[in-house]
JSON list of C-alpha atoms in Angstrom, two decimals:
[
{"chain": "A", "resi": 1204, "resn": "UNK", "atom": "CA", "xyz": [7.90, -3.50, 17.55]},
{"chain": "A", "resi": 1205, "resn": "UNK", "atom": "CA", "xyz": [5.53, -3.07, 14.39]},
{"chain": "A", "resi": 1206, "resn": "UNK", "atom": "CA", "xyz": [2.09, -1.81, 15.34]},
{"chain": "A", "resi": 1207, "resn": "UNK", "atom": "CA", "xyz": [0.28, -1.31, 11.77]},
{"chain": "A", "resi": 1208, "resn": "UNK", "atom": "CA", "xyz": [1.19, -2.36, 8.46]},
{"chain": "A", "resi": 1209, "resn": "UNK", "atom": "CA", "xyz": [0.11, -0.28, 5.31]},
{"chain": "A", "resi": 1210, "resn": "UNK", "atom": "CA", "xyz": [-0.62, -3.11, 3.21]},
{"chain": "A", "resi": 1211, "resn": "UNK", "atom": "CA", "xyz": [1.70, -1.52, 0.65]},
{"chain": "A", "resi": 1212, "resn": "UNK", "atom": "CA", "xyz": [5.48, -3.45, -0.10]},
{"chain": "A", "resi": 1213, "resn": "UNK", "atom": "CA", "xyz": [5.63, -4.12, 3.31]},
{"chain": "A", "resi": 1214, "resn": "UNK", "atom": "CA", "xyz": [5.66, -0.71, 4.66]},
{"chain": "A", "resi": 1215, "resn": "UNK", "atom": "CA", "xyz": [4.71, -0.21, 8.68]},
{"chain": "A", "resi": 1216, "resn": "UNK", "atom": "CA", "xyz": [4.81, 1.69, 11.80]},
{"chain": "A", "resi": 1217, "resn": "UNK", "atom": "CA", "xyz": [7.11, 0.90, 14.80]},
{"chain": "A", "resi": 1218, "resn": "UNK", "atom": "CA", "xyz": [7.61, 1.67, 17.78]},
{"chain": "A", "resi": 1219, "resn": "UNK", "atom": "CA", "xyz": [11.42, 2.26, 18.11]},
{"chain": "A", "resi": 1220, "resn": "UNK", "atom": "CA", "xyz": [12.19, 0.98, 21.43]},
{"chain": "A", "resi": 1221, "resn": "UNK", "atom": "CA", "xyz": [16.12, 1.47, 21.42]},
{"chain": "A", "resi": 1222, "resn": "UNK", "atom": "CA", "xyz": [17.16, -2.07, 21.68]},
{"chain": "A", "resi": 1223, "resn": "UNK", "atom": "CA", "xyz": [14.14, -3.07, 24.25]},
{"chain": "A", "resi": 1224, "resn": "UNK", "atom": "CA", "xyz": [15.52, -0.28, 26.62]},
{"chain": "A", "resi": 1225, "resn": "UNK", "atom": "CA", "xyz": [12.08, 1.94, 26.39]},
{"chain": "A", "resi": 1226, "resn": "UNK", "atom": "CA", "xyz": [9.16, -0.12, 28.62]},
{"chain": "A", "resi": 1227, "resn": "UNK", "atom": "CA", "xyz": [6.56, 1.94, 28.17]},
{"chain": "A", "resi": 1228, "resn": "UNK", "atom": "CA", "xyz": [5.45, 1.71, 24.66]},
{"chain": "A", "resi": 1229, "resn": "UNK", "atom": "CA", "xyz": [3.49, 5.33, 25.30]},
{"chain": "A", "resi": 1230, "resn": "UNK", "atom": "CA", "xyz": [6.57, 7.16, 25.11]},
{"chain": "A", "resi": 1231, "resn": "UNK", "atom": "CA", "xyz": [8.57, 5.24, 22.72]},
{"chain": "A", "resi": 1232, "resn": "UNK", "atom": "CA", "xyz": [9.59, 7.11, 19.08]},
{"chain": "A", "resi": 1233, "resn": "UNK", "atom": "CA", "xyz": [7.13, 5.76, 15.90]},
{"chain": "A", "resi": 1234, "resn": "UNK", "atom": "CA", "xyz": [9.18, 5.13, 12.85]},
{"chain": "A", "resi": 1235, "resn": "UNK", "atom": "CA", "xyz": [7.90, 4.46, 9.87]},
{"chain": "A", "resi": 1236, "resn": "UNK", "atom": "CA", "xyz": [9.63, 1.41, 7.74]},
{"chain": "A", "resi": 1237, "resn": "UNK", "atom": "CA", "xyz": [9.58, 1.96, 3.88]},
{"chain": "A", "resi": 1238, "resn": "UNK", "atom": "CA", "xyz": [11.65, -1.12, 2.63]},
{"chain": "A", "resi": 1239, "resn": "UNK", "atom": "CA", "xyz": [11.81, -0.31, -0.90]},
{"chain": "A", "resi": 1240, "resn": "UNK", "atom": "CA", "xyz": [13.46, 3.04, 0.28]},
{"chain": "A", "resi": 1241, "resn": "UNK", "atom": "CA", "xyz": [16.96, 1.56, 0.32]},
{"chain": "A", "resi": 1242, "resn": "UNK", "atom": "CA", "xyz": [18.96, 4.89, 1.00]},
{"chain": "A", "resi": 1243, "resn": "UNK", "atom": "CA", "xyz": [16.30, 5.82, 3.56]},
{"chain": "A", "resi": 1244, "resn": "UNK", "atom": "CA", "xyz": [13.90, 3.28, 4.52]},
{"chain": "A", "resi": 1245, "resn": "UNK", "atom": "CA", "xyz": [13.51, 4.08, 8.44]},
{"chain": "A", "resi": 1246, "resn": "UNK", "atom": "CA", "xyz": [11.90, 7.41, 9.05]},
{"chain": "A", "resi": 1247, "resn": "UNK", "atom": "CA", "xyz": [10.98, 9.30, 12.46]},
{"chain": "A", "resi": 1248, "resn": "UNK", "atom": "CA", "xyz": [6.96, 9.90, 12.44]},
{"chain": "A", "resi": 1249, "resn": "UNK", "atom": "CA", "xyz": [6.08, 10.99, 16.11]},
{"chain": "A", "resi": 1250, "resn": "UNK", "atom": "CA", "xyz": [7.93, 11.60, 19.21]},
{"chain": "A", "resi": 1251, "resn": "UNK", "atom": "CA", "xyz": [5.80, 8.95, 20.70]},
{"chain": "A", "resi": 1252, "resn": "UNK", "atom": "CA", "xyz": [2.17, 7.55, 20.90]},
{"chain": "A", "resi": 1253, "resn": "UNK", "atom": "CA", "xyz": [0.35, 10.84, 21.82]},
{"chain": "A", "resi": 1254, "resn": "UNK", "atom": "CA", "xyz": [1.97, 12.44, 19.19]},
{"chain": "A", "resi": 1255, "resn": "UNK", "atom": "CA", "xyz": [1.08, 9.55, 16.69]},
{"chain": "A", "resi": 1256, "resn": "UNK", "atom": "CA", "xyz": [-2.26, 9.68, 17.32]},
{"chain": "A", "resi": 1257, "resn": "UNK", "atom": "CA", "xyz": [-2.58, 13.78, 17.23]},
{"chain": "A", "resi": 1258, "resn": "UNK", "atom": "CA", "xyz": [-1.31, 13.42, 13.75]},
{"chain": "A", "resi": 1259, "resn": "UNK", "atom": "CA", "xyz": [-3.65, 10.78, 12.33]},
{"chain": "A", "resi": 1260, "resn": "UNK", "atom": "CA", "xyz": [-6.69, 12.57, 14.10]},
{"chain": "A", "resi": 1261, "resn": "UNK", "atom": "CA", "xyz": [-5.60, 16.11, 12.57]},
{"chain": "A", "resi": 1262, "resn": "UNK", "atom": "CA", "xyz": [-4.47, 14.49, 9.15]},
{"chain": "A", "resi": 1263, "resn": "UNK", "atom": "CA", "xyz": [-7.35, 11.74, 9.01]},
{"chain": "A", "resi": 1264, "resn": "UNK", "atom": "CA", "xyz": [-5.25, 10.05, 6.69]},
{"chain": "A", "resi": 1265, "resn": "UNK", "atom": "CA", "xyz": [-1.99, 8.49, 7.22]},
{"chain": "A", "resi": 1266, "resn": "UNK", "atom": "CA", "xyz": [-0.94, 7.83, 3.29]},
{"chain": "A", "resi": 1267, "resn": "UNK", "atom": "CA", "xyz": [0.69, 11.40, 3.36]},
{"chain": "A", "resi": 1268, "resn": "UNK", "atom": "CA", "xyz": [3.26, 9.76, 5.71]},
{"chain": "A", "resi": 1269, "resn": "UNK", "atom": "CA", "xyz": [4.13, 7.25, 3.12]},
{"chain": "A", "resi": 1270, "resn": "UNK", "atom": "CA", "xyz": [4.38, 10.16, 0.56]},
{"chain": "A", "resi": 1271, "resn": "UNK", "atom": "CA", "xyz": [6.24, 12.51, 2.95]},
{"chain": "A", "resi": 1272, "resn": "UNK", "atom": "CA", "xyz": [9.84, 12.21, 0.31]},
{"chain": "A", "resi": 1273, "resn": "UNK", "atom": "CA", "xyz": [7.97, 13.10, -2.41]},
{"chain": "A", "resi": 1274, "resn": "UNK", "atom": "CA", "xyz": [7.30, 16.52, -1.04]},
{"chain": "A", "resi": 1275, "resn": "UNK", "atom": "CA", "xyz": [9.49, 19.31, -2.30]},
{"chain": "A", "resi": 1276, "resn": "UNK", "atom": "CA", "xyz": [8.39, 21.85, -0.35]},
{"chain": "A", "resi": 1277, "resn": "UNK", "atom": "CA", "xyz": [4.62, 22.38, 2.44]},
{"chain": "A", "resi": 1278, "resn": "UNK", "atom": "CA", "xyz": [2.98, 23.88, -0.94]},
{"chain": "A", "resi": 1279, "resn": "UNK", "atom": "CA", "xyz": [2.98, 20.27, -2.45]},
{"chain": "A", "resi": 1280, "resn": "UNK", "atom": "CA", "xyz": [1.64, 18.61, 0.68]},
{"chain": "A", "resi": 1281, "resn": "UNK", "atom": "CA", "xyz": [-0.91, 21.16, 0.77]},
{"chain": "A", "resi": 1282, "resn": "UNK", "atom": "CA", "xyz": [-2.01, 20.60, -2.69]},
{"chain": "A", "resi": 1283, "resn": "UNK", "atom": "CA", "xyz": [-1.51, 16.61, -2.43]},
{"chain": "A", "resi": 1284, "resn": "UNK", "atom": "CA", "xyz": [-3.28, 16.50, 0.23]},
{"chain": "A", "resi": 1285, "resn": "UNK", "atom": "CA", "xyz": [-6.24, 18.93, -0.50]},
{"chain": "A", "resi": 1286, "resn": "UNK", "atom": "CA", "xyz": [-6.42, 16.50, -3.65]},
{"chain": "A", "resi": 1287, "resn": "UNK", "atom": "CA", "xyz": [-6.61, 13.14, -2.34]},
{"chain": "A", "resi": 1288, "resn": "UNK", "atom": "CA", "xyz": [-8.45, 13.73, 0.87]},
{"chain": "A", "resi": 1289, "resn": "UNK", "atom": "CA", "xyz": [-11.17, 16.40, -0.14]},
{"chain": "A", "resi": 1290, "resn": "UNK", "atom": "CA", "xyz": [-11.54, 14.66, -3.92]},
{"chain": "A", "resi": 1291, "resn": "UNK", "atom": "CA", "xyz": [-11.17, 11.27, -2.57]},
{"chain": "A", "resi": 1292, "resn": "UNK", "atom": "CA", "xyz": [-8.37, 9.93, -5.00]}
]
């Protein structure tokens, strides 16, 4: 069930409810759908909501998410990140 769309080549966030079997969308895994990514276009983001939300409010940005396979190793998040949040690109 998509919840938020990046405006980007049709990327989003979903809540992965196993084939409907997960109710309760609180504790249902967010994936996040990169279409263009052919070879690995589903990705697991958050265990569920809670989790979700603890990482936008720590992050304040959820773009890095949509970067996260361009990351070789936590140095280059560090230094994307530092970049493009405190510099404003």
């Amino acid at each position: 069930m998509i919840f938020g769309k990046t405006g980007v080549g049709g990327d989003h966030f979903a809540f992965y409810t196993f084939n409907q079997s997960i109710k309760d969308l609180e504790e249902a895994t967010i994936i996040f759908i990169q279409r263009m990514f052919f070879e690995k276009a589903v990705n697991l983001v958050a265990r569920n909501l809670k989790d979700f939300l603890a990482l936008f409010i720590t992050l304040k940005e959820l773009y890095v998410i949509e970067r996260f396979k361009l990351y070789k190793s936590k140095s280059d998040f560090i230094k994307d990140y530092q970049v493009r949040f405190y510099q404003g690109l």
